[in-house]
Tab-separated table of C-alpha atoms in Angstrom:
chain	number	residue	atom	x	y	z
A	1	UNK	CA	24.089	77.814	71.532
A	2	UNK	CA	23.929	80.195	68.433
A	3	UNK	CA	21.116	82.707	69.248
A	4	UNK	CA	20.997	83.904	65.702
A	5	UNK	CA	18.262	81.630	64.119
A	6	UNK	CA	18.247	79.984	61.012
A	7	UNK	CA	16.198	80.720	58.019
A	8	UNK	CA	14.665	77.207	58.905
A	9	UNK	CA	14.122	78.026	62.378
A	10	UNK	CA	12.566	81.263	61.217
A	11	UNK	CA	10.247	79.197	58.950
A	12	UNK	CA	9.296	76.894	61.599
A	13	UNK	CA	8.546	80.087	63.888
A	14	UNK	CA	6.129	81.232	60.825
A	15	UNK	CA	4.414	77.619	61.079
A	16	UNK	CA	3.853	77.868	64.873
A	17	UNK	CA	2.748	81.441	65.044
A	18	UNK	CA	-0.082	80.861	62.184
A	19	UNK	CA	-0.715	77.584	63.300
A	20	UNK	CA	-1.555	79.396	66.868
A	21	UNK	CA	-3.298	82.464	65.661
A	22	UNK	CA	-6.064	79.768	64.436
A	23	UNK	CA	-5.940	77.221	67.057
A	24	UNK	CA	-5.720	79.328	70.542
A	25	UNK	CA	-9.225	79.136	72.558
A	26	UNK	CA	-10.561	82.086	72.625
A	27	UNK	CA	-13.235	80.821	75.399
A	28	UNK	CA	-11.797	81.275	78.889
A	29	UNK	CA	-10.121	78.111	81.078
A	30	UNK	CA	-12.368	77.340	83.422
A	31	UNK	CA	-11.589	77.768	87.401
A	32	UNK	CA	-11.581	74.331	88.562
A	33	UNK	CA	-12.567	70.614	88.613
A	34	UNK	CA	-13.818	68.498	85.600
A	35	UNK	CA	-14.710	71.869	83.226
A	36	UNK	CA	-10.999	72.906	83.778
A	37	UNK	CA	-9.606	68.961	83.644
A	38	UNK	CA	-11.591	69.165	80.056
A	39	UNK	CA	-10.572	72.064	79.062
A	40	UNK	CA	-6.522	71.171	79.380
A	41	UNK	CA	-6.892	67.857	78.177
A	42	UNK	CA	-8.646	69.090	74.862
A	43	UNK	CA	-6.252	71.700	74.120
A	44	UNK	CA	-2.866	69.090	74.580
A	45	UNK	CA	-5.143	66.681	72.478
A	46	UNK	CA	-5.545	69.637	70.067
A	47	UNK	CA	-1.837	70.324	69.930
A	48	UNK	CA	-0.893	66.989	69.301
A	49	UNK	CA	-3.486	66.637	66.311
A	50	UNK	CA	-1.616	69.658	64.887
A	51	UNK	CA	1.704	68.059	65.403
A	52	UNK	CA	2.731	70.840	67.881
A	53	UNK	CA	2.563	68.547	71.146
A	54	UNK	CA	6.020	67.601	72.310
A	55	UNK	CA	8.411	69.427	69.854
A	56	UNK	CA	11.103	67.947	71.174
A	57	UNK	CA	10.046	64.396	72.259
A	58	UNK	CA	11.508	61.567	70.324
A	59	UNK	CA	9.605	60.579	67.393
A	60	UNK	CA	8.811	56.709	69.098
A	61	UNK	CA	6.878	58.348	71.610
A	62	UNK	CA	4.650	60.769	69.122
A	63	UNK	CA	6.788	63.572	69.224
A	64	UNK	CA	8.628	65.558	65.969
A	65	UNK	CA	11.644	64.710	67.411
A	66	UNK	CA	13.115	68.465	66.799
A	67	UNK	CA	16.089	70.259	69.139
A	68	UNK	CA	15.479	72.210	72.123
A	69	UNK	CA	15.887	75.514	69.814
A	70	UNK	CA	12.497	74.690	67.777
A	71	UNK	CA	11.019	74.013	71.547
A	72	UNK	CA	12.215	77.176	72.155
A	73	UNK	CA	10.644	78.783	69.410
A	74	UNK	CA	7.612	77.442	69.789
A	75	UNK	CA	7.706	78.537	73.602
A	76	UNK	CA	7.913	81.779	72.526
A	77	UNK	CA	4.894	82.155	69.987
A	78	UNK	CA	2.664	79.881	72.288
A	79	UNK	CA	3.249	83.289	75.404
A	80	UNK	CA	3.231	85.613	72.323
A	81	UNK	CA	-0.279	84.315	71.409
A	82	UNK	CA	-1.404	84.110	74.517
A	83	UNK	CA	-2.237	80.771	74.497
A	84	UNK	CA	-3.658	78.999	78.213
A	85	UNK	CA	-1.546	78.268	80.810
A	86	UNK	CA	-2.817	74.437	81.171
A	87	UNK	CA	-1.851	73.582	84.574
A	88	UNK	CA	-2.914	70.627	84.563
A	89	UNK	CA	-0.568	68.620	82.117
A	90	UNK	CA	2.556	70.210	83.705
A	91	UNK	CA	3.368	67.533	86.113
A	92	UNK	CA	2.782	64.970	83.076
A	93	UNK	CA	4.567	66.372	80.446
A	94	UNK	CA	7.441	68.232	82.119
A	95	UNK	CA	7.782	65.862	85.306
A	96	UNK	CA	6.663	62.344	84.845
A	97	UNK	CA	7.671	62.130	80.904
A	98	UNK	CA	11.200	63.662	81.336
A	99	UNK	CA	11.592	60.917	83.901
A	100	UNK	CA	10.189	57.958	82.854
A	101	UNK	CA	11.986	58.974	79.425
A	102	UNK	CA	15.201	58.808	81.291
A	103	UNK	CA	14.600	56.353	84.009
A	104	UNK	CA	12.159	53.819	82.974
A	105	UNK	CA	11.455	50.579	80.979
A	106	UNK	CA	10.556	50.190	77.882
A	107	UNK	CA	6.733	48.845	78.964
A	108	UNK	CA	6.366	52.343	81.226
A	109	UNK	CA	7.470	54.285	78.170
A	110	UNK	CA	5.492	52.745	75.755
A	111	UNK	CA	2.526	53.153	78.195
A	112	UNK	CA	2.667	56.132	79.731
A	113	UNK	CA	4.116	58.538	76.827
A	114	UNK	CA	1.781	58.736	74.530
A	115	UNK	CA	-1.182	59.524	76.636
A	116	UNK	CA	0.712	61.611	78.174
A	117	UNK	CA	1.372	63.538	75.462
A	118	UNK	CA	-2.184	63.184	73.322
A	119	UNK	CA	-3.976	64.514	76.230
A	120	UNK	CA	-5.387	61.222	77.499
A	121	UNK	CA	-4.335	61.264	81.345
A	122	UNK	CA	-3.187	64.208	83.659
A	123	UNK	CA	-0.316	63.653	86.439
A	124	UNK	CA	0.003	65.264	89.838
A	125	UNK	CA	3.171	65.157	92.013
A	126	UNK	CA	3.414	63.363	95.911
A	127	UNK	CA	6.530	64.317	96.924
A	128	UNK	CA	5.806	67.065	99.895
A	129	UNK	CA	4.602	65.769	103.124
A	130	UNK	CA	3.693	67.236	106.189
A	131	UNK	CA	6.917	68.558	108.113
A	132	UNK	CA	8.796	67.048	105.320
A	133	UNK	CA	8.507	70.268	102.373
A	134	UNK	CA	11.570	71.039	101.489
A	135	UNK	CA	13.305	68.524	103.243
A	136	UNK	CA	12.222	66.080	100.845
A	137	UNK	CA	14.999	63.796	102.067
A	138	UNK	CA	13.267	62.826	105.566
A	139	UNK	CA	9.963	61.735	103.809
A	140	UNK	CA	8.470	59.196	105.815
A	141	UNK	CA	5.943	57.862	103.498
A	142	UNK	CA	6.192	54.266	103.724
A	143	UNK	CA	6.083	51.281	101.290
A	144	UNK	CA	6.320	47.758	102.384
A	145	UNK	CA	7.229	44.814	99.786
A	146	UNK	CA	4.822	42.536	99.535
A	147	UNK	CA	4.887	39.691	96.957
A	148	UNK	CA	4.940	41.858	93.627
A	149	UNK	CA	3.209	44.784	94.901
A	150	UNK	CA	3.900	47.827	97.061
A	151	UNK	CA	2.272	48.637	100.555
A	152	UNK	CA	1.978	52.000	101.144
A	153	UNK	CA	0.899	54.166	103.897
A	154	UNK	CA	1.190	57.924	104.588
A	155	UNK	CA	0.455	61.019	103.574
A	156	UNK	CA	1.443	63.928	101.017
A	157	UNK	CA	0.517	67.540	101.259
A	158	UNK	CA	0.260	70.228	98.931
A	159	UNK	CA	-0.943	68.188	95.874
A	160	UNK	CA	-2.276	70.306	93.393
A	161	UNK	CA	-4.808	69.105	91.278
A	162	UNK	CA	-4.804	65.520	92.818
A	163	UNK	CA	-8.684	65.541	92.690
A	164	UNK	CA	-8.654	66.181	88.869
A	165	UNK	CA	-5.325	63.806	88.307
A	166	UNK	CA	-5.323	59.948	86.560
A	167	UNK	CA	-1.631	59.397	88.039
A	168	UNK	CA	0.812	60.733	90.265
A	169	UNK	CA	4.757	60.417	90.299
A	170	UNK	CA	4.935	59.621	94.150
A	171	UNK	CA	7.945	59.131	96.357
A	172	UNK	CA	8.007	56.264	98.933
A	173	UNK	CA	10.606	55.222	101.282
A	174	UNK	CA	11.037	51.543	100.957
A	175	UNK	CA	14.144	50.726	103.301
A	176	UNK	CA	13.754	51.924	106.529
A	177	UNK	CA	17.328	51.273	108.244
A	178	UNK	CA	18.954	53.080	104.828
A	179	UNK	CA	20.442	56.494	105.462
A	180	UNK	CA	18.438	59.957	104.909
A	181	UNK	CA	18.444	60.075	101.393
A	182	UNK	CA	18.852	56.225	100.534
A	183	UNK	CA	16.056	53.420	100.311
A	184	UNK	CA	13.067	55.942	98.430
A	185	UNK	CA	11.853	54.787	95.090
A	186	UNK	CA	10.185	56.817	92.895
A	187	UNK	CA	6.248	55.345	91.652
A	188	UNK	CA	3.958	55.765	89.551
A	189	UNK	CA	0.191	55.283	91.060
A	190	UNK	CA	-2.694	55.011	89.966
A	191	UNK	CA	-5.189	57.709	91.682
A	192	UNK	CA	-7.660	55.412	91.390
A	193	UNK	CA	-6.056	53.204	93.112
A	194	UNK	CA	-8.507	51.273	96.384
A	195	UNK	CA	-7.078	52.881	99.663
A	196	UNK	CA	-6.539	56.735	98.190
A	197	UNK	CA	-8.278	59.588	100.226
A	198	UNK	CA	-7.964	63.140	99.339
A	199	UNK	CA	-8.926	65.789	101.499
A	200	UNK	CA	-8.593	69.247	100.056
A	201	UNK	CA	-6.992	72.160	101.404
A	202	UNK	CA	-9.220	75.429	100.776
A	203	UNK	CA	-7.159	78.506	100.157
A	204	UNK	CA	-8.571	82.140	100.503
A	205	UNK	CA	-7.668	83.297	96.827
A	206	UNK	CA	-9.591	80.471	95.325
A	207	UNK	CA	-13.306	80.571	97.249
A	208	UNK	CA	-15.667	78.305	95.778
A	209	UNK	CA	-13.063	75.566	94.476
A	210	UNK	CA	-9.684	73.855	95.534
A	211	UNK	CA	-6.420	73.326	93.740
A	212	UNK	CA	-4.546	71.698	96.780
A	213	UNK	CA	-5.001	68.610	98.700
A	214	UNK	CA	-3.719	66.339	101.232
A	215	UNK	CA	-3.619	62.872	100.572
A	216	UNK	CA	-4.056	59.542	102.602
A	217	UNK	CA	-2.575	56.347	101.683
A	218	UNK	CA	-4.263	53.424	103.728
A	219	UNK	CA	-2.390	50.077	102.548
A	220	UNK	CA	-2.343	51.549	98.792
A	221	UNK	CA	-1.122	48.881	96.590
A	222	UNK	CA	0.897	49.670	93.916
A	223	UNK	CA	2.505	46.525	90.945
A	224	UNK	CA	6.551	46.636	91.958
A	225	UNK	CA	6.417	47.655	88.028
A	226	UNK	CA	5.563	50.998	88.518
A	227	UNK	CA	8.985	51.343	90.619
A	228	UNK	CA	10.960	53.946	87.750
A	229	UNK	CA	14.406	53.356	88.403
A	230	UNK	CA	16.136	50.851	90.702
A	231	UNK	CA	14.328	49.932	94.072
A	232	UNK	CA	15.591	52.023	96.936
A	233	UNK	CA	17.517	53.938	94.722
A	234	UNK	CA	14.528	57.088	93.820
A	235	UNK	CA	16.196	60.015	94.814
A	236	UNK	CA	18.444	60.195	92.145
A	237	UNK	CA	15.273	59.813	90.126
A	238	UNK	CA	13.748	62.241	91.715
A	239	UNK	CA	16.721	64.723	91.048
A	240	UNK	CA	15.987	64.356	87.722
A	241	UNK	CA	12.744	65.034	88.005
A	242	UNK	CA	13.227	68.158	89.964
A	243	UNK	CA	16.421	69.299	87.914
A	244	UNK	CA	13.655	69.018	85.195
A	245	UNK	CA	11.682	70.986	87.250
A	246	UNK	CA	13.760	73.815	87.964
A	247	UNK	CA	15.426	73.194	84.351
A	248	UNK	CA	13.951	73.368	81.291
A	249	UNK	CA	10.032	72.602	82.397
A	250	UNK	CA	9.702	76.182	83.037
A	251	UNK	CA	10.976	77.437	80.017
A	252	UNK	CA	7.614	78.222	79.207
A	253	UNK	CA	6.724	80.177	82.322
A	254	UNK	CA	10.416	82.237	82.190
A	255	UNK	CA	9.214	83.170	78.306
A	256	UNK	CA	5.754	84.040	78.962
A	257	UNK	CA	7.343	86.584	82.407
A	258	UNK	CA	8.864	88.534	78.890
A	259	UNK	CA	5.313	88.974	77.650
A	260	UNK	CA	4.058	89.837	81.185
A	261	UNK	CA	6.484	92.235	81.674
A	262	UNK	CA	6.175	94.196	78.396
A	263	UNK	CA	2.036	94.475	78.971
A	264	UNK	CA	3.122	96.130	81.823
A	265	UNK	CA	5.446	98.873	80.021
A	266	UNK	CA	1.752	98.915	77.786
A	267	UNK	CA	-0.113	99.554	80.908
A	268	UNK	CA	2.029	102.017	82.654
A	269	UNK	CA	2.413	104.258	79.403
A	270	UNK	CA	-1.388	103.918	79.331
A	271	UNK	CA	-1.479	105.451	82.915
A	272	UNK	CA	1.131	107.561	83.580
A	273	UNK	CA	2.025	109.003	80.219
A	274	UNK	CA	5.080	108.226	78.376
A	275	UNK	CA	6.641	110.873	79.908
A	276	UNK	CA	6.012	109.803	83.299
A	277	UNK	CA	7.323	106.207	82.661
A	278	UNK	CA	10.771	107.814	81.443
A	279	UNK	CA	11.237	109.861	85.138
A	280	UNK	CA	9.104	108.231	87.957
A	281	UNK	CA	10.175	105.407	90.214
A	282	UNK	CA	7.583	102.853	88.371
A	283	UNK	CA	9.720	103.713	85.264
A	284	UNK	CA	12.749	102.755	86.493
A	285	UNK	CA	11.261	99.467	88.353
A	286	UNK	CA	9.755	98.585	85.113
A	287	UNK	CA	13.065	99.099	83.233
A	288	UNK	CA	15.013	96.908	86.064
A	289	UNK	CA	12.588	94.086	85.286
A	290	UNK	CA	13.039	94.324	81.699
A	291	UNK	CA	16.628	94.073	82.076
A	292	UNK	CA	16.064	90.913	84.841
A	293	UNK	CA	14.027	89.223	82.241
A	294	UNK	CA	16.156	89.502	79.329
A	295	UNK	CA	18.393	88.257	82.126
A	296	UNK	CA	16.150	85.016	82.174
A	297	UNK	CA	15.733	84.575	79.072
A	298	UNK	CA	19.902	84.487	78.513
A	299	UNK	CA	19.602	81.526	81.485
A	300	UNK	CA	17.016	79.973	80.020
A	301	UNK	CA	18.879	79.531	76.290
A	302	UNK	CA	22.093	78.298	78.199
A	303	UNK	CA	19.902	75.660	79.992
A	304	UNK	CA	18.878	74.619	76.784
A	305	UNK	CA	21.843	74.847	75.793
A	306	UNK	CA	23.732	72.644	77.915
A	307	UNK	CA	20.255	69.798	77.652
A	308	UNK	CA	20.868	70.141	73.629
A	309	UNK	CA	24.301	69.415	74.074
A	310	UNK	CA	23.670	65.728	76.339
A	311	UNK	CA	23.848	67.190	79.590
A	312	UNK	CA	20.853	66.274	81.943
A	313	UNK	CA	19.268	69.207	84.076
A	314	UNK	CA	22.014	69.732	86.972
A	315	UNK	CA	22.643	71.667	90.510
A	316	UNK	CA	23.100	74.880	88.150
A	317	UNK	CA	19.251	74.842	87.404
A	318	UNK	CA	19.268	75.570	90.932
A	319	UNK	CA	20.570	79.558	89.877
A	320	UNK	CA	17.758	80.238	87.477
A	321	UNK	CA	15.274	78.571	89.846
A	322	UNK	CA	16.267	80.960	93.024
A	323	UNK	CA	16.749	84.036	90.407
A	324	UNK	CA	13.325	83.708	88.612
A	325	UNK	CA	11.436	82.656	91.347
A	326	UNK	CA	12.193	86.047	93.214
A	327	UNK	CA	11.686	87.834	90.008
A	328	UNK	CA	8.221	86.314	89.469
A	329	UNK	CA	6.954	88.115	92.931
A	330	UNK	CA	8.798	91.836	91.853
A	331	UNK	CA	7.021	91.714	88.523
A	332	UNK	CA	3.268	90.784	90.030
A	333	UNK	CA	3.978	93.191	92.991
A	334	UNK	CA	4.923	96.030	90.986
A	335	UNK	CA	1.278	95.527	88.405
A	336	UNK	CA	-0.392	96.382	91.395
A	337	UNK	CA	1.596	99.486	91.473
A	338	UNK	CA	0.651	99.840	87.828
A	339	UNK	CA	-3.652	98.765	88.273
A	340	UNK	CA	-3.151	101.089	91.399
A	341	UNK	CA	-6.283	101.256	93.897
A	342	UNK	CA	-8.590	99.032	91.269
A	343	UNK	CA	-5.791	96.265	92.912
A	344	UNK	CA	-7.658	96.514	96.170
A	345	UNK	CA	-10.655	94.735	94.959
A	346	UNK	CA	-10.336	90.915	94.343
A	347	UNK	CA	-11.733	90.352	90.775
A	348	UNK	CA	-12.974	87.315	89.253
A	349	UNK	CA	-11.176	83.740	89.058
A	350	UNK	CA	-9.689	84.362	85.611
A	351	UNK	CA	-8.030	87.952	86.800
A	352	UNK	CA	-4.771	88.294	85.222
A	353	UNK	CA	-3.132	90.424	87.913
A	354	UNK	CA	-4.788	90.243	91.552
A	355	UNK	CA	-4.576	86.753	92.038
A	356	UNK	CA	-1.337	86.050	90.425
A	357	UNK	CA	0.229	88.660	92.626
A	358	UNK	CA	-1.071	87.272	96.202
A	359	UNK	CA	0.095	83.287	94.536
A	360	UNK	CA	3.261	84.472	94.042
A	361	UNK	CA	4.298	84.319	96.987
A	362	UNK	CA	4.649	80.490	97.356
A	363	UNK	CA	6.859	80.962	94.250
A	364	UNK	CA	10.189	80.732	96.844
A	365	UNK	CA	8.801	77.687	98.218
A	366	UNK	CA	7.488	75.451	95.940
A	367	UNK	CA	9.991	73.135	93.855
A	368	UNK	CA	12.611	73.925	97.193
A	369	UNK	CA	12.644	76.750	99.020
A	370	UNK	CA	14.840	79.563	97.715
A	371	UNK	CA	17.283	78.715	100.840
A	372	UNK	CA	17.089	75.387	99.670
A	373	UNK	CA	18.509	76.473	96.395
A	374	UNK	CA	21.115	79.134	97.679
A	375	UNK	CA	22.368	75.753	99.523
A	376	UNK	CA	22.587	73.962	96.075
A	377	UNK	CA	24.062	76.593	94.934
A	378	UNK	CA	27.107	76.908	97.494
A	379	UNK	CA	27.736	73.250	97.607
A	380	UNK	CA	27.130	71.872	94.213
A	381	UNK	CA	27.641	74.997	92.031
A	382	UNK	CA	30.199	76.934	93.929
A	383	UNK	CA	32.016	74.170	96.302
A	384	UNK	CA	31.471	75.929	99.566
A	385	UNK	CA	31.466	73.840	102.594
A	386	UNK	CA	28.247	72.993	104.217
């Protein structure tokens, strides 16, 4: 990919940064449940009123139907502007619609894309289950045929935002006697579907509310139309969806680390003194991390790169997942460094800084554990034996 962007490309940057500078809520996103589910849903309705939702989804589906460099672009003024962080449409539009773009029928797509992508619905994931994290392989989640419907009975764990959530890409195993990582189709449900319970999991950085929840399956049924993919054959669905994942879905995050990490340089110099920030050891952490994210950011265009070019998110993803994910924690552990002993108090819910820092730590084990991806890595990347 040519980094050196056209005079169109530059106009199109020109569009999205004005069209931002008036459009960004300046009100903050609030914690949890239906004000925060409102909140996200208005802004991707917002977005998409402006033409700015899904820069790179195919015109059919209500998208401009531009390359990955415009989405690029337009990642870059959204985390210059500061614009939210809506949580809640990630699994939606970076998980579900990826997939069902790729996998499904023409019905799902026409469906499920463009509320998707207006804002209508949000998505949560069910893949995790209890002793089954990163081992997604051994889920044991089960779903029965019956006539034209799915039976299914389990449990998933660690589903954020299932309270708040319309539907949810969920993973099933519906053949029993098939090896470890045959016989599991990837679903969509409906949340409101009879037989869901959701129990939520209370965390000590979010008193008051919940983000994650476990959830209960009690002969769900579930049309054999929502299968995406061929029957029995989901986990190469589901690579997709977390090579999307790991891939380009968190372009957005690995851009808006650049922004974090020069409002840090801001801070310090604030602090310590210009001076100081040339000598001490905060100086030279800060400098390391600048270099690591301009390190990301070189990743992140050769992802896009190889997705512009045909490719579909692969076991390479896998490098920038395991790099950035470690990179996320060094950069929130070194702003407390930079706050210093203000860091010991825990602030509000919308803190930029506190709270980040003490989440980051399930950075290296959501979407795989990190030596989950050092093993993708060896074997898919590299060739080593297992």
């Amino acid at each position: 990919m040519n980094l050196d962007f056209s005079p169109e490309d530059e106009a199109f940057r020109a569009e999205a940064r004005d069209w931002l500078h008036d459009n960004v809520p300046r009100e903050e996103r609030p914690p949890s449940d239906d004000g925060m589910r409102a909140f996200d849903l208005a802004w991707q309705k917002l977005q998409y009123d402006g033409g700015w939702a899904g820069v790179s989804w195919p015109e059919e589906y209500g998208g401009r139907g531009l390359g990955l460099t415009r989405q690029l672009i337009w990642y870059e003024e959204y985390a210059r502007a500061g614009a939210p962080n809506a949580e809640l449409l990630f699994v939606g539009c970076n998980h579900a619609a990826p997939t069902i773009m790729t996998w499904g029928t023409d019905e799902q797509k026409q469906y499920h894309l463009p509320r998707i992508l207006k804002g209508e619905v949000a998505w949560c994931q069910g893949f995790s289950e209890p002793n089954n994290g990163s081992d997604l392989g051994g889920l044991r989640c089960r779903a029965i045929v019956d006539g034209d419907h799915l039976v299914v009975n389990g449990s998933k764990i660690w589903t954020s935002s299932a309270h708040l959530a319309d539907w949810q890409e969920l993973l099933v195993r519906t053949d029993t006697v098939a090896p470890k990582h045959k016989g599991i189709s990837w679903v969509i449900c409906d949340m409101n579907t009879p037989g869901i319970e959701l129990r939520p999991i209370l965390i000590m950085t979010a008193p008051g509310h919940h983000h994650f929840n476990q959830v209960f399956y009690n002969n769900v049924r579930i049309p054999l139309s929502n299968v995406v993919g061929p029957l029995n054959e989901g986990w190469k669905v589901a690579m997709s969806t977390l090579g999307f994942e790991r891939g380009t879905a968190s372009m957005s995050e690995q851009i808006r680390y650049n922004v974090v990490v020069e409002k840090l340089v801001e801070m310090a110099r604030e602090r310590f003194g210009a001076s100081a920030l040339e000598h001490d050891e905060i100086g030279a952490r800060l400098a390391q991390l600048r270099a690591e994210s301009a390190a990301v950011r070189a990743m992140t265009y050769s992802i896009a790169s190889r997705a512009a070019g045909g490719r579909p998110p692969g076991s390479e993803a896998s490098l920038m997942r395991a790099f950035f994910s470690q990179l996320q924690q060094r950069i929130r552990r070194i702003a407390l460094d930079v706050i210093g002993e203000d860091a010991l108090e825990l602030p509000d819910t919308n803190d930029p800084w506190v709270r980040p820092y003490l989440r980051s730590y399930s950075n290296t084990i959501a979407a795989g554990t990190s030596e989950i991806q050092r093993n993708i890595i060896g074997e898919r990347v590299l060739g080593l034996p297992r």
